PDB file of C-alpha atoms in Angstrom:
ATOM      1  CA  MET A   1       0.256  -0.189   0.197  1.00 40.00           C
ATOM      2  CA  ALA A   2       1.429   3.396  -0.996  1.00 42.00           C
ATOM      3  CA  SER A   3       2.058   6.067   1.699  1.00 38.00           C
ATOM      4  CA  LYS A   4       0.221   8.840   1.980  1.00 38.00           C
ATOM      5  CA  LEU A   5       1.851  12.131   0.938  1.00 36.00           C
ATOM      6  CA  PRO A   6       1.209  15.138   2.948  1.00 38.00           C
ATOM      7  CA  ASP A   7      -1.302  18.035   1.662  1.00 38.00           C
ATOM      8  CA  ASP A   8       0.032  20.894   0.613  1.00 37.00           C
ATOM      9  CA  GLU A   9      -1.463  22.709   4.003  1.00 36.00           C
ATOM     10  CA  THR A  10       0.723  20.019   6.229  1.00 35.00           C
ATOM     11  CA  ILE A  11       3.946  21.220   3.910  1.00 33.00           C
ATOM     12  CA  LEU A  12       3.455  24.702   4.249  1.00 35.00           C
ATOM     13  CA  HIS A  13       3.163  25.048   7.639  1.00 38.00           C
ATOM     14  CA  GLY A  14       6.192  23.138   8.368  1.00 39.00           C
ATOM     15  CA  THR A  15       4.384  20.041   9.915  1.00 38.00           C
ATOM     16  CA  ARG A  16       5.997  17.507   8.405  1.00 40.00           C
ATOM     17  CA  ASP A  17       7.750  15.087  10.875  1.00 40.00           C
ATOM     18  CA  TRP A  18      11.162  14.360   8.882  1.00 39.00           C
ATOM     19  CA  PRO A  19      12.386  10.519   9.863  1.00 42.00           C
ATOM     20  CA  HIS A  20      16.311  11.606  11.250  1.00 42.00           C
ATOM     21  CA  ALA A  21      15.762  15.125  12.805  1.00 42.00           C
ATOM     22  CA  PRO A  22      12.746  16.408  15.754  1.00 44.00           C
ATOM     23  CA  PRO A  23       9.794  18.584  14.098  1.00 45.00           C
ATOM     24  CA  HIS A  24      10.252  21.929  14.797  1.00 41.00           C
ATOM     25  CA  ARG A  25       6.753  23.682  15.426  1.00 45.00           C
ATOM     26  CA  LEU A  26       7.060  27.142  16.974  1.00 46.00           C
ATOM     27  CA  ALA A  27       4.067  28.448  16.285  1.00 49.00           C
ATOM     28  CA  LEU A  28       3.247  29.461  19.924  1.00 58.00           C
ATOM     29  CA  LYS A  29       4.544  32.066  22.118  1.00 73.00           C
ATOM     30  CA  GLY A  30       4.854  30.702  25.644  1.00 85.00           C
ATOM     31  CA  THR A  31       7.489  28.885  27.510  1.00 91.00           C
ATOM     32  CA  TYR A  32      10.142  26.403  25.874  1.00 92.00           C
ATOM     33  CA  PHE A  33      12.511  23.640  26.630  1.00 95.00           C
ATOM     34  CA  VAL A  34      15.027  23.150  24.456  1.00 96.00           C
ATOM     35  CA  THR A  35      18.360  20.637  24.043  1.00 96.00           C
ATOM     36  CA  ALA A  36      21.403  20.735  21.713  1.00 97.00           C
ATOM     37  CA  ARG A  37      23.793  17.963  21.340  1.00 96.00           C
ATOM     38  CA  THR A  38      26.624  17.389  19.782  1.00 97.00           C
ATOM     39  CA  LEU A  39      27.557  15.180  16.712  1.00 97.00           C
ATOM     40  CA  ARG A  40      28.150  11.950  17.789  1.00 96.00           C
ATOM     41  CA  ARG A  41      28.041  13.423  21.278  1.00 95.00           C
ATOM     42  CA  GLU A  42      31.463  14.003  21.420  1.00 97.00           C
ATOM     43  CA  ARG A  43      32.676  15.831  23.967  1.00 97.00           C
ATOM     44  CA  HIS A  44      33.730  19.166  22.896  1.00 98.00           C
ATOM     45  CA  PHE A  45      33.298  21.099  25.987  1.00 97.00           C
ATOM     46  CA  LYS A  46      35.734  19.099  28.482  1.00 93.00           C
ATOM     47  CA  ASP A  47      37.452  22.353  30.121  1.00 97.00           C
ATOM     48  CA  PRO A  48      36.070  24.743  32.066  1.00 98.00           C
ATOM     49  CA  GLU A  49      37.281  27.676  29.592  1.00 98.00           C
ATOM     50  CA  ARG A  50      35.088  26.191  26.648  1.00 98.00           C
ATOM     51  CA  LEU A  51      32.024  25.239  29.423  1.00 98.00           C
ATOM     52  CA  THR A  52      32.412  28.997  30.197  1.00 98.00           C
ATOM     53  CA  PHE A  53      32.621  30.083  26.722  1.00 98.00           C
ATOM     54  CA  VAL A  54      29.651  27.992  25.655  1.00 98.00           C
ATOM     55  CA  ARG A  55      27.415  28.982  28.795  1.00 98.00           C
ATOM     56  CA  ASP A  56      28.323  32.876  28.797  1.00 98.00           C
ATOM     57  CA  HIS A  57      27.660  32.811  24.956  1.00 98.00           C
ATOM     58  CA  LEU A  58      24.345  31.112  25.191  1.00 98.00           C
ATOM     59  CA  LEU A  59      23.326  33.672  27.317  1.00 98.00           C
ATOM     60  CA  HIS A  60      24.193  36.275  25.844  1.00 98.00           C
ATOM     61  CA  LEU A  61      22.649  35.471  22.739  1.00 97.00           C
ATOM     62  CA  ALA A  62      19.607  35.071  24.773  1.00 96.00           C
ATOM     63  CA  GLN A  63      18.809  38.045  26.032  1.00 94.00           C
ATOM     64  CA  ARG A  64      20.089  39.475  22.932  1.00 94.00           C
ATOM     65  CA  TYR A  65      17.045  37.223  20.809  1.00 93.00           C
ATOM     66  CA  GLY A  66      14.418  38.265  23.480  1.00 91.00           C
ATOM     67  CA  TRP A  67      14.885  34.928  25.429  1.00 94.00           C
ATOM     68  CA  GLN A  68      14.418  35.276  29.263  1.00 94.00           C
ATOM     69  CA  MET A  69      16.157  32.372  30.387  1.00 96.00           C
ATOM     70  CA  GLU A  70      14.961  30.615  33.955  1.00 95.00           C
ATOM     71  CA  ALA A  71      17.097  27.490  33.448  1.00 97.00           C
ATOM     72  CA  TRP A  72      20.178  26.160  32.074  1.00 98.00           C
ATOM     73  CA  ALA A  73      22.790  23.557  31.759  1.00 98.00           C
ATOM     74  CA  VAL A  74      26.228  23.492  29.727  1.00 98.00           C
ATOM     75  CA  LEU A  75      27.543  19.887  29.001  1.00 98.00           C
ATOM     76  CA  ALA A  76      30.880  18.623  27.593  1.00 97.00           C
ATOM     77  CA  ASN A  77      28.427  17.815  25.089  1.00 97.00           C
ATOM     78  CA  HIS A  78      25.148  19.219  25.437  1.00 97.00           C
ATOM     79  CA  TYR A  79      22.864  21.396  27.071  1.00 98.00           C
ATOM     80  CA  HIS A  80      19.509  22.247  27.944  1.00 97.00           C
ATOM     81  CA  PHE A  81      17.756  25.395  28.853  1.00 98.00           C
ATOM     82  CA  VAL A  82      14.326  26.344  30.215  1.00 97.00           C
ATOM     83  CA  ALA A  83      13.007  29.645  28.477  1.00 95.00           C
ATOM     84  CA  HIS A  84      10.507  32.108  27.934  1.00 92.00           C
ATOM     85  CA  SER A  85       9.833  33.766  24.312  1.00 89.00           C
ATOM     86  CA  SER A  86       9.965  37.303  23.312  1.00 80.00           C
ATOM     87  CA  PRO A  87       5.938  38.290  23.668  1.00 75.00           C
ATOM     88  CA  ASP A  88       7.023  40.686  20.389  1.00 72.00           C
ATOM     89  CA  GLN A  89       9.061  38.525  18.341  1.00 66.00           C
ATOM     90  CA  ALA A  90       8.195  35.172  16.231  1.00 60.00           C
ATOM     91  CA  THR A  91       8.888  32.305  17.744  1.00 67.00           C
ATOM     92  CA  ALA A  92      10.205  30.042  15.531  1.00 62.00           C
ATOM     93  CA  GLU A  93      12.283  32.758  13.579  1.00 75.00           C
ATOM     94  CA  SER A  94      13.360  34.047  16.859  1.00 86.00           C
ATOM     95  CA  LEU A  95      14.469  30.795  18.326  1.00 89.00           C
ATOM     96  CA  ARG A  96      15.964  29.488  14.821  1.00 89.00           C
ATOM     97  CA  SER A  97      18.282  32.365  14.241  1.00 92.00           C
ATOM     98  CA  PHE A  98      19.616  32.928  17.841  1.00 95.00           C
ATOM     99  CA  LEU A  99      20.731  28.622  17.953  1.00 96.00           C
ATOM    100  CA  LYS A 100      22.014  28.984  14.662  1.00 96.00           C
ATOM    101  CA  HIS A 101      23.929  32.175  16.074  1.00 98.00           C
ATOM    102  CA  LEU A 102      25.217  29.944  19.347  1.00 98.00           C
ATOM    103  CA  HIS A 103      25.896  27.233  17.378  1.00 98.00           C
ATOM    104  CA  ALA A 104      27.818  28.694  14.658  1.00 98.00           C
ATOM    105  CA  ASP A 105      29.770  31.003  16.793  1.00 98.00           C
ATOM    106  CA  VAL A 106      30.718  27.937  19.198  1.00 98.00           C
ATOM    107  CA  THR A 107      31.578  25.822  15.836  1.00 98.00           C
ATOM    108  CA  ARG A 108      34.156  28.008  15.178  1.00 98.00           C
ATOM    109  CA  GLN A 109      35.739  28.657  18.465  1.00 98.00           C
ATOM    110  CA  VAL A 110      35.992  25.046  18.958  1.00 98.00           C
ATOM    111  CA  ASN A 111      37.430  24.606  15.579  1.00 98.00           C
ATOM    112  CA  ARG A 112      39.798  27.824  16.334  1.00 98.00           C
ATOM    113  CA  TRP A 113      40.988  25.896  19.957  1.00 97.00           C
ATOM    114  CA  ASP A 114      41.522  22.618  17.877  1.00 97.00           C
ATOM    115  CA  GLY A 115      42.912  23.787  14.800  1.00 97.00           C
ATOM    116  CA  VAL A 116      40.395  22.203  12.639  1.00 97.00           C
ATOM    117  CA  GLU A 117      38.748  23.536   9.757  1.00 96.00           C
ATOM    118  CA  GLY A 118      34.847  23.016   8.957  1.00 95.00           C
ATOM    119  CA  ARG A 119      34.083  20.538  11.331  1.00 97.00           C
ATOM    120  CA  GLN A 120      30.337  20.275  12.027  1.00 97.00           C
ATOM    121  CA  ILE A 121      30.091  20.141  15.935  1.00 97.00           C
ATOM    122  CA  TRP A 122      26.286  20.203  16.727  1.00 97.00           C
ATOM    123  CA  HIS A 123      24.031  17.164  16.053  1.00 93.00           C
ATOM    124  CA  ASN A 124      20.884  19.568  15.949  1.00 87.00           C
ATOM    125  CA  TYR A 125      18.143  20.449  18.377  1.00 92.00           C
ATOM    126  CA  ARG A 126      14.814  19.773  19.974  1.00 92.00           C
ATOM    127  CA  GLU A 127      12.032  21.706  21.477  1.00 91.00           C
ATOM    128  CA  THR A 128       9.108  21.599  23.300  1.00 91.00           C
ATOM    129  CA  LEU A 129       6.845  24.592  24.297  1.00 90.00           C
ATOM    130  CA  LEU A 130       5.738  23.837  28.050  1.00 92.00           C
ATOM    131  CA  THR A 131       1.990  23.886  28.332  1.00 89.00           C
ATOM    132  CA  PHE A 132       1.515  22.177  31.930  1.00 92.00           C
ATOM    133  CA  PRO A 133       2.585  23.946  34.772  1.00 93.00           C
ATOM    134  CA  GLU A 134       3.703  19.713  36.062  1.00 94.00           C
ATOM    135  CA  SER A 135       5.795  20.222  33.169  1.00 93.00           C
ATOM    136  CA  TYR A 136       7.297  22.989  33.282  1.00 94.00           C
ATOM    137  CA  TYR A 137       8.431  22.232  36.795  1.00 95.00           C
ATOM    138  CA  ALA A 138       9.526  19.031  35.709  1.00 96.00           C
ATOM    139  CA  ARG A 139      11.670  20.416  33.349  1.00 96.00           C
ATOM    140  CA  LEU A 140      13.253  23.024  35.984  1.00 96.00           C
ATOM    141  CA  ASN A 141      14.240  20.566  38.072  1.00 96.00           C
ATOM    142  CA  TYR A 142      15.407  18.375  35.290  1.00 96.00           C
ATOM    143  CA  THR A 143      17.967  21.801  34.125  1.00 97.00           C
ATOM    144  CA  HIS A 144      19.218  22.033  37.031  1.00 97.00           C
ATOM    145  CA  GLN A 145      19.982  18.365  38.309  1.00 96.00           C
ATOM    146  CA  ASN A 146      21.533  17.668  34.849  1.00 96.00           C
ATOM    147  CA  ALA A 147      25.078  18.094  36.198  1.00 96.00           C
ATOM    148  CA  VAL A 148      23.841  15.303  38.895  1.00 96.00           C
ATOM    149  CA  HIS A 149      22.112  13.183  36.435  1.00 94.00           C
ATOM    150  CA  HIS A 150      24.765  13.093  34.782  1.00 94.00           C
ATOM    151  CA  GLY A 151      27.491  12.485  38.104  1.00 96.00           C
ATOM    152  CA  LEU A 152      29.566  15.143  37.239  1.00 97.00           C
ATOM    153  CA  VAL A 153      28.849  16.706  41.062  1.00 97.00           C
ATOM    154  CA  GLY A 154      26.954  16.039  43.988  1.00 97.00           C
ATOM    155  CA  ARG A 155      24.677  18.813  44.624  1.00 97.00           C
ATOM    156  CA  ALA A 156      23.774  20.544  41.265  1.00 96.00           C
ATOM    157  CA  SER A 157      24.738  24.183  43.109  1.00 96.00           C
ATOM    158  CA  ASP A 158      27.991  22.799  43.045  1.00 97.00           C
ATOM    159  CA  TYR A 159      28.133  22.778  39.048  1.00 98.00           C
ATOM    160  CA  GLU A 160      29.467  26.044  37.753  1.00 97.00           C
ATOM    161  CA  TRP A 161      28.219  25.696  34.580  1.00 98.00           C
ATOM    162  CA  CYS A 162      24.128  25.545  35.561  1.00 97.00           C
ATOM    163  CA  SER A 163      21.484  28.153  37.094  1.00 97.00           C
ATOM    164  CA  ALA A 164      21.138  25.401  39.994  1.00 97.00           C
ATOM    165  CA  SER A 165      23.412  28.238  42.321  1.00 96.00           C
ATOM    166  CA  GLY A 166      21.530  31.073  41.138  1.00 95.00           C
ATOM    167  CA  PHE A 167      17.978  29.768  41.412  1.00 96.00           C
ATOM    168  CA  GLU A 168      18.900  28.033  45.174  1.00 95.00           C
ATOM    169  CA  THR A 169      20.455  31.688  46.415  1.00 95.00           C
ATOM    170  CA  THR A 170      17.751  33.655  44.591  1.00 95.00           C
ATOM    171  CA  CYS A 171      13.962  31.508  45.287  1.00 93.00           C
ATOM    172  CA  THR A 172      12.948  30.953  48.709  1.00 93.00           C
ATOM    173  CA  ARG A 173      13.829  27.384  50.329  1.00 94.00           C
ATOM    174  CA  ALA A 174      10.205  26.334  49.957  1.00 95.00           C
ATOM    175  CA  TRP A 175      10.341  26.914  46.276  1.00 94.00           C
ATOM    176  CA  VAL A 176      13.244  25.239  45.406  1.00 95.00           C
ATOM    177  CA  ASP A 177      12.044  22.568  47.289  1.00 94.00           C
ATOM    178  CA  THR A 178       8.692  22.376  45.348  1.00 93.00           C
ATOM    179  CA  ILE A 179      10.974  22.438  42.341  1.00 94.00           C
ATOM    180  CA  GLY A 180      13.208  19.692  43.807  1.00 94.00           C
ATOM    181  CA  SER A 181      10.306  17.198  44.622  1.00 93.00           C
ATOM    182  CA  PHE A 182       9.246  17.054  40.766  1.00 93.00           C
ATOM    183  CA  LYS A 183      10.044  14.301  38.897  1.00 91.00           C
ATOM    184  CA  TYR A 184      12.289  13.850  35.784  1.00 89.00           C
ATOM    185  CA  ASP A 185      12.703   9.640  35.370  1.00 82.00           C
ATOM    186  CA  LYS A 186      11.174  10.524  31.869  1.00 77.00           C
ATOM    187  CA  ILE A 187      12.116  13.267  30.704  1.00 80.00           C
ATOM    188  CA  ALA A 188      15.411  12.083  31.582  1.00 70.00           C
ATOM    189  CA  LEU A 189      15.175   8.194  29.371  1.00 67.00           C
ATOM    190  CA  ASP A 190      13.694  10.664  26.905  1.00 67.00           C
ATOM    191  CA  ASP A 191      16.843  12.831  26.639  1.00 66.00           C
ATOM    192  CA  GLU A 192      18.803   9.623  26.891  1.00 65.00           C
ATOM    193  CA  ASP A 193      17.292   8.009  23.795  1.00 54.00           C
ATOM    194  CA  ASN A 194      17.217  11.579  21.524  1.00 49.00           C
ATOM    195  CA  ASP A 195      19.833  11.552  19.014  1.00 40.00           C
TER     196      ASP A 195
END
């Protein structure tokens, strides 16, 4: 039996899923959870200088492109963040431009450090519009706890390249404990399986 082709409306609005890339459906403004991973999970950001460069550039470009960061974590081969889109920009174009700019700058710098030309660093990114409070809180917790999840530190606030320390020092203990109570096991499994 022949497979059904998508209609013109589906193609026009970019909702067709492709087999080797996550679909990007960014028509709505709101809060997004974003994950990007390096090609073949290579550990390009393996030292403090590189982690600091990626973290600082991520935060700088988020502000430049109108994304309000709420949580972030940068590790040797991937990053996560939770951010609110700007109410006065087209979400899809803003996030694409932001991540394209970030990935291009990071790629150029890492290749410069390694004395390599033209090497691809990034594999892809995936975004999720967070529409339920429980999903939002679980992803905040997952992002803050990502370095603990990967066995890099015992306490998230000890990891310099994530927002956990700032979150713990600026929020009430009750709020920190509330966010910390949200389970993220399924998010972690989905994230490990996703390339």
